[in-house]
Coordinates of N, CA, C and O in Angstrom, one line a residue:
M11 N 0.8 -1.2 0.0 CA 0.0 0.0 0.0 C 0.9 1.2 0.0 O 1.9 1.3 0.7
A12 N 0.5 2.2 -0.8 CA 1.3 3.5 -0.9 C 1.2 4.3 0.3 O 0.2 4.4 1.0
Q13 N 2.3 5.0 0.6 CA 2.2 6.0 1.7 C 1.3 7.2 1.2 O 1.2 7.4 0.0
V14 N 0.7 7.8 2.2 CA -0.3 8.8 1.9 C 0.3 10.2 2.2 O 0.9 10.4 3.3
A15 N 0.2 11.1 1.3 CA 0.6 12.5 1.5 C -0.6 13.4 1.6 O -1.5 13.3 0.9
L16 N -0.5 14.4 2.5 CA -1.5 15.4 2.6 C -0.8 16.7 2.7 O 0.1 16.9 3.5
L17 N -1.3 17.7 1.9 CA -0.8 19.0 1.9 C -2.0 20.0 2.1 O -2.9 19.9 1.4
S18 N -1.9 20.8 3.2 CA -3.0 21.7 3.5 C -2.4 23.1 3.5 O -1.4 23.4 4.0
R19 N -3.2 24.0 2.9 CA -2.9 25.4 2.9 C -3.9 26.1 3.7 O -5.1 25.9 3.5
V20 N -3.5 26.9 4.7 CA -4.4 27.5 5.7 C -4.1 29.0 5.8 O -2.9 29.4 5.9
R21 N -5.2 29.7 5.8 CA -5.1 31.2 6.1 C -5.9 31.4 7.4 O -7.0 31.0 7.5
V22 N -5.2 32.0 8.4 CA -5.9 32.2 9.7 C -6.4 33.7 9.7 O -6.0 34.5 8.9
K23 N -7.3 33.9 10.6 CA -7.9 35.3 10.7 C -6.8 36.3 11.1 O -5.8 35.9 11.8
A24 N -7.0 37.5 10.7 CA -6.0 38.6 10.9 C -5.6 38.6 12.4 O -6.4 38.6 13.3
G25 N -4.3 38.6 12.6 CA -3.7 38.8 13.9 C -3.7 37.5 14.8 O -3.4 37.5 15.9
R26 N -4.1 36.4 14.2 CA -4.3 35.1 15.0 C -3.2 34.1 14.7 O -3.3 33.0 15.1
G27 N -2.2 34.5 13.9 CA -1.1 33.5 13.5 C -0.4 32.9 14.7 O -0.2 31.6 14.7
E28 N -0.1 33.6 15.7 CA 0.6 33.0 16.9 C -0.3 32.0 17.6 O 0.2 31.0 18.1
E29 N -1.6 32.3 17.7 CA -2.5 31.4 18.3 C -2.6 30.1 17.6 O -2.7 29.0 18.1
F30 N -2.5 30.2 16.2 CA -2.6 29.0 15.4 C -1.3 28.2 15.6 O -1.4 27.0 15.8
V31 N -0.2 28.8 15.7 CA 1.1 28.1 15.9 C 1.0 27.4 17.3 O 1.3 26.2 17.4
A32 N 0.5 28.0 18.3 CA 0.4 27.4 19.6 C -0.6 26.2 19.6 O -0.2 25.2 20.2
A33 N -1.7 26.3 18.9 CA -2.6 25.2 18.8 C -2.0 24.1 18.0 O -2.2 22.9 18.4
M34 N -1.3 24.4 17.0 CA -0.7 23.3 16.2 C 0.4 22.6 16.9 O 0.7 21.4 16.6
K35 N 1.1 23.2 17.9 CA 2.1 22.5 18.7 C 1.5 21.3 19.4 O 2.2 20.3 19.5
G36 N 0.3 21.4 19.9 CA -0.3 20.2 20.5 C -0.5 19.1 19.5 O -0.4 17.9 19.8
V37 N -1.0 19.5 18.3 CA -1.2 18.5 17.2 C 0.2 17.8 16.9 O 0.2 16.6 16.7
L38 N 1.2 18.6 16.8 CA 2.5 18.1 16.4 C 3.0 17.1 17.5 O 3.6 16.1 17.2
A39 N 2.8 17.5 18.8 CA 3.2 16.6 19.9 C 2.5 15.3 19.8 O 3.0 14.2 20.0
G40 N 1.2 15.3 19.5 CA 0.4 14.1 19.3 C 0.9 13.3 18.2 O 1.0 12.1 18.3
A41 N 1.3 13.9 17.1 CA 1.7 13.2 15.9 C 3.1 12.5 16.2 O 3.3 11.4 15.6
E42 N 3.9 13.0 17.1 CA 5.1 12.4 17.5 C 4.8 11.0 18.0 O 5.7 10.1 17.9
E43 N 3.7 10.8 18.6 CA 3.4 9.5 19.3 C 2.7 8.5 18.3 O 2.4 7.4 18.7
E44 N 2.3 9.0 17.1 CA 1.6 8.1 16.2 C 2.6 7.4 15.3 O 3.3 8.0 14.4
A45 N 2.7 6.1 15.4 CA 3.7 5.3 14.7 C 3.6 5.5 13.2 O 4.6 5.5 12.4
G46 N 2.4 5.6 12.7 CA 2.1 5.7 11.2 C 2.3 7.1 10.7 O 2.2 7.3 9.5
T47 N 2.5 8.1 11.5 CA 2.7 9.4 11.0 C 4.2 9.6 10.8 O 5.0 9.6 11.7
L48 N 4.6 9.6 9.5 CA 6.0 9.6 9.2 C 6.6 11.0 9.1 O 7.8 11.2 9.3
L49 N 5.7 12.0 8.7 CA 6.2 13.4 8.6 C 5.0 14.3 8.9 O 3.9 14.1 8.5
Y50 N 5.3 15.3 9.7 CA 4.2 16.3 10.1 C 5.0 17.6 10.3 O 5.7 17.8 11.3
V51 N 4.8 18.5 9.3 CA 5.6 19.8 9.3 C 4.6 21.0 9.2 O 3.8 21.0 8.2
L52 N 4.7 21.9 10.1 CA 4.0 23.2 10.0 C 4.9 24.2 9.4 O 6.0 24.4 9.9
Q53 N 4.5 24.9 8.4 CA 5.3 26.0 7.7 C 4.5 27.3 7.6 O 3.3 27.3 7.6
R54 N 5.3 28.4 7.7 CA 4.6 29.7 7.6 C 5.3 30.5 6.5 O 6.5 30.5 6.4
A55 N 4.5 31.2 5.8 CA 5.0 32.1 4.7 C 5.8 33.2 5.3 O 5.5 33.8 6.4
R56 N 6.9 33.5 4.7 CA 7.8 34.6 5.1 C 7.2 36.0 5.0 O 7.5 36.9 5.8
D57 N 6.3 36.1 4.0 CA 5.7 37.5 3.7 C 4.3 37.7 4.2 O 3.7 38.7 3.9
D58 N 3.8 36.7 4.9 CA 2.4 36.8 5.4 C 2.2 36.0 6.6 O 2.1 34.7 6.6
A59 N 2.1 36.6 7.8 CA 2.1 36.0 9.1 C 0.8 35.1 9.3 O 0.8 34.4 10.3
E60 N -0.2 35.3 8.5 CA -1.4 34.5 8.6 C -1.5 33.4 7.6 O -2.6 32.7 7.5
S61 N -0.5 33.1 6.8 CA -0.5 32.1 5.8 C 0.4 30.9 6.2 O 1.6 31.1 6.4
F62 N -0.2 29.7 6.2 CA 0.5 28.5 6.6 C 0.3 27.4 5.7 O -0.7 27.4 4.9
W63 N 1.1 26.4 5.7 CA 0.8 25.1 5.1 C 1.4 24.0 5.9 O 2.3 24.2 6.7
V64 N 0.7 22.9 5.9 CA 1.1 21.7 6.6 C 1.4 20.6 5.7 O 0.5 20.3 4.8
S65 N 2.5 19.9 5.8 CA 2.9 18.8 5.0 C 2.9 17.6 5.9 O 3.5 17.6 7.0
E66 N 2.2 16.5 5.4 CA 2.1 15.3 6.2 C 2.3 14.1 5.3 O 1.9 14.1 4.2
I67 N 2.9 13.1 5.9 CA 3.1 11.8 5.2 C 2.7 10.7 6.2 O 3.2 10.7 7.3
Y68 N 1.9 9.8 5.8 CA 1.4 8.7 6.6 C 1.8 7.4 6.0 O 1.9 7.3 4.7
A69 N 2.0 6.4 6.8 CA 2.4 5.0 6.3 C 1.3 4.5 5.4 O 1.6 3.8 4.4
D70 N 0.0 4.8 5.6 CA -1.1 4.3 4.8 C -2.3 5.0 5.2 O -2.3 5.9 6.1
D71 N -3.4 4.7 4.6 CA -4.7 5.3 4.8 C -5.2 5.1 6.3 O -5.7 6.0 6.9
A72 N -4.9 3.9 6.8 CA -5.3 3.7 8.2 C -4.5 4.6 9.2 O -5.1 5.1 10.1
A73 N -3.3 4.9 8.9 CA -2.5 5.8 9.8 C -3.1 7.2 9.7 O -3.1 7.9 10.7
L74 N -3.5 7.7 8.5 CA -4.1 9.0 8.3 C -5.4 9.0 9.2 O -5.6 10.0 9.9
E75 N -6.2 8.0 9.1 CA -7.4 8.0 9.9 C -7.2 8.0 11.4 O -7.9 8.6 12.1
I76 N -6.1 7.3 11.8 CA -5.8 7.3 13.2 C -5.4 8.7 13.7 O -5.8 9.2 14.7
H77 N -4.7 9.4 12.8 CA -4.3 10.8 13.1 C -5.5 11.7 13.2 O -5.7 12.5 14.1
R78 N -6.4 11.6 12.2 CA -7.6 12.4 12.2 C -8.5 12.2 13.4 O -9.2 13.1 13.9
R79 N -8.5 11.0 14.0 CA -9.3 10.7 15.2 C -8.5 10.7 16.5 O -9.1 10.4 17.5
S80 N -7.3 11.2 16.4 CA -6.4 11.2 17.6 C -7.0 12.2 18.7 O -7.7 13.2 18.4
A81 N -6.6 12.0 19.9 CA -7.0 12.9 21.0 C -6.4 14.3 20.8 O -7.1 15.3 21.1
A82 N -5.2 14.4 20.2 CA -4.6 15.7 20.0 C -5.5 16.5 18.9 O -5.7 17.7 19.1
M83 N -5.9 15.8 17.9 CA -6.7 16.5 16.9 C -8.1 16.8 17.4 O -8.6 17.9 17.2
E84 N -8.7 15.9 18.2 CA -10.0 16.2 18.8 C -9.9 17.4 19.7 O -10.8 18.3 19.7
A85 N -8.8 17.5 20.5 CA -8.6 18.7 21.4 C -8.4 20.0 20.7 O -8.9 21.0 21.1
A86 N -7.7 19.9 19.6 CA -7.3 21.1 18.8 C -8.4 21.6 17.9 O -8.5 22.8 17.6
R87 N -9.3 20.7 17.4 CA -10.3 21.0 16.4 C -11.1 22.2 16.7 O -11.2 23.1 15.9
P88 N -11.7 22.4 17.9 CA -12.5 23.6 18.2 C -11.7 24.9 18.1 O -12.2 25.9 17.6
V89 N -10.5 24.9 18.6 CA -9.6 26.0 18.6 C -9.2 26.4 17.1 O -9.3 27.5 16.7
L90 N -8.8 25.4 16.4 CA -8.4 25.6 15.0 C -9.6 26.1 14.1 O -9.5 27.0 13.3
T91 N -10.8 25.5 14.4 CA -12.0 26.0 13.7 C -12.2 27.5 13.9 O -12.6 28.2 13.0
E92 N -12.0 27.9 15.1 CA -12.2 29.4 15.4 C -11.1 30.2 14.8 O -11.4 31.4 14.4
L93 N -9.9 29.7 14.6 CA -8.8 30.5 14.1 C -8.7 30.6 12.6 O -8.2 31.6 12.0
I94 N -9.1 29.5 11.9 CA -8.9 29.4 10.4 C -10.0 30.2 9.7 O -11.2 30.1 9.9
E95 N -9.5 31.0 8.7 CA -10.3 31.8 7.8 C -10.7 30.9 6.6 O -11.8 30.8 6.2
T96 N -9.6 30.3 6.0 CA -9.8 29.5 4.8 C -8.8 28.3 4.9 O -7.7 28.5 5.4
A97 N -9.2 27.2 4.3 CA -8.3 26.1 4.2 C -8.6 25.2 3.0 O -9.8 25.1 2.6
E98 N -7.6 24.7 2.4 CA -7.8 23.7 1.3 C -6.7 22.6 1.5 O -5.6 22.8 2.0
S99 N -7.1 21.4 1.1 CA -6.2 20.2 1.3 C -6.2 19.4 0.1 O -7.2 19.3 -0.6
L100 N -5.0 18.8 -0.2 CA -4.8 17.8 -1.2 C -4.3 16.6 -0.6 O -3.5 16.6 0.3
V101 N -4.9 15.4 -1.0 CA -4.5 14.1 -0.5 C -4.0 13.3 -1.7 O -4.7 13.3 -2.8
G102 N -2.9 12.6 -1.6 CA -2.4 11.8 -2.7 C -1.5 10.7 -2.2 O -1.3 10.5 -1.0
D103 N -0.8 10.1 -3.1 CA 0.1 9.0 -2.8 C 1.5 9.5 -3.0 O 1.8 10.3 -3.9
V104 N 2.4 9.1 -2.1 CA 3.8 9.4 -2.3 C 4.4 8.6 -3.4 O 4.3 7.4 -3.4
V105 N 5.0 9.3 -4.4 CA 5.6 8.6 -5.5 C 7.1 8.6 -5.6 O 7.8 7.8 -6.2
A106 N 7.7 9.6 -4.9 CA 9.1 9.7 -4.7 C 9.4 10.6 -3.5 O 8.7 11.5 -3.2
A107 N 10.5 10.3 -2.8 CA 10.9 11.1 -1.7 C 12.4 11.0 -1.4 O 13.0 10.0 -1.8
K108 N 12.9 12.0 -0.7 CA 14.3 11.9 -0.3 C 14.3 11.7 1.2 O 13.7 12.5 1.9
G109 N 14.9 10.7 1.7 CA 14.9 10.4 3.1 C 16.1 11.1 3.8 O 17.0 11.5 3.1
R110 N 16.1 11.2 5.1 CA 17.2 11.7 5.8 C 17.9 10.7 6.5 O 17.5 9.7 7.0

């Protein structure tokens, strides 16, 4: 089964960027404990403090579902919903990657 890649682009409400980063730190901490979460990276645009993207790679679809239902995501979801102005996500299969 192919690894699953998820890329999300997020714009938060004006002046709420630091709150978003703080909320995402809990999600990142939870992802550290998920064996099937292979990569979870929060990135911020240099020229726009309210523009972010998240890069994720999961071992398979089941690992993605475990992450979506995790306690960390459940705890963060209400806060993130309040902070996010717009979001879009792409889900696909990993076809090539450079490991570290």
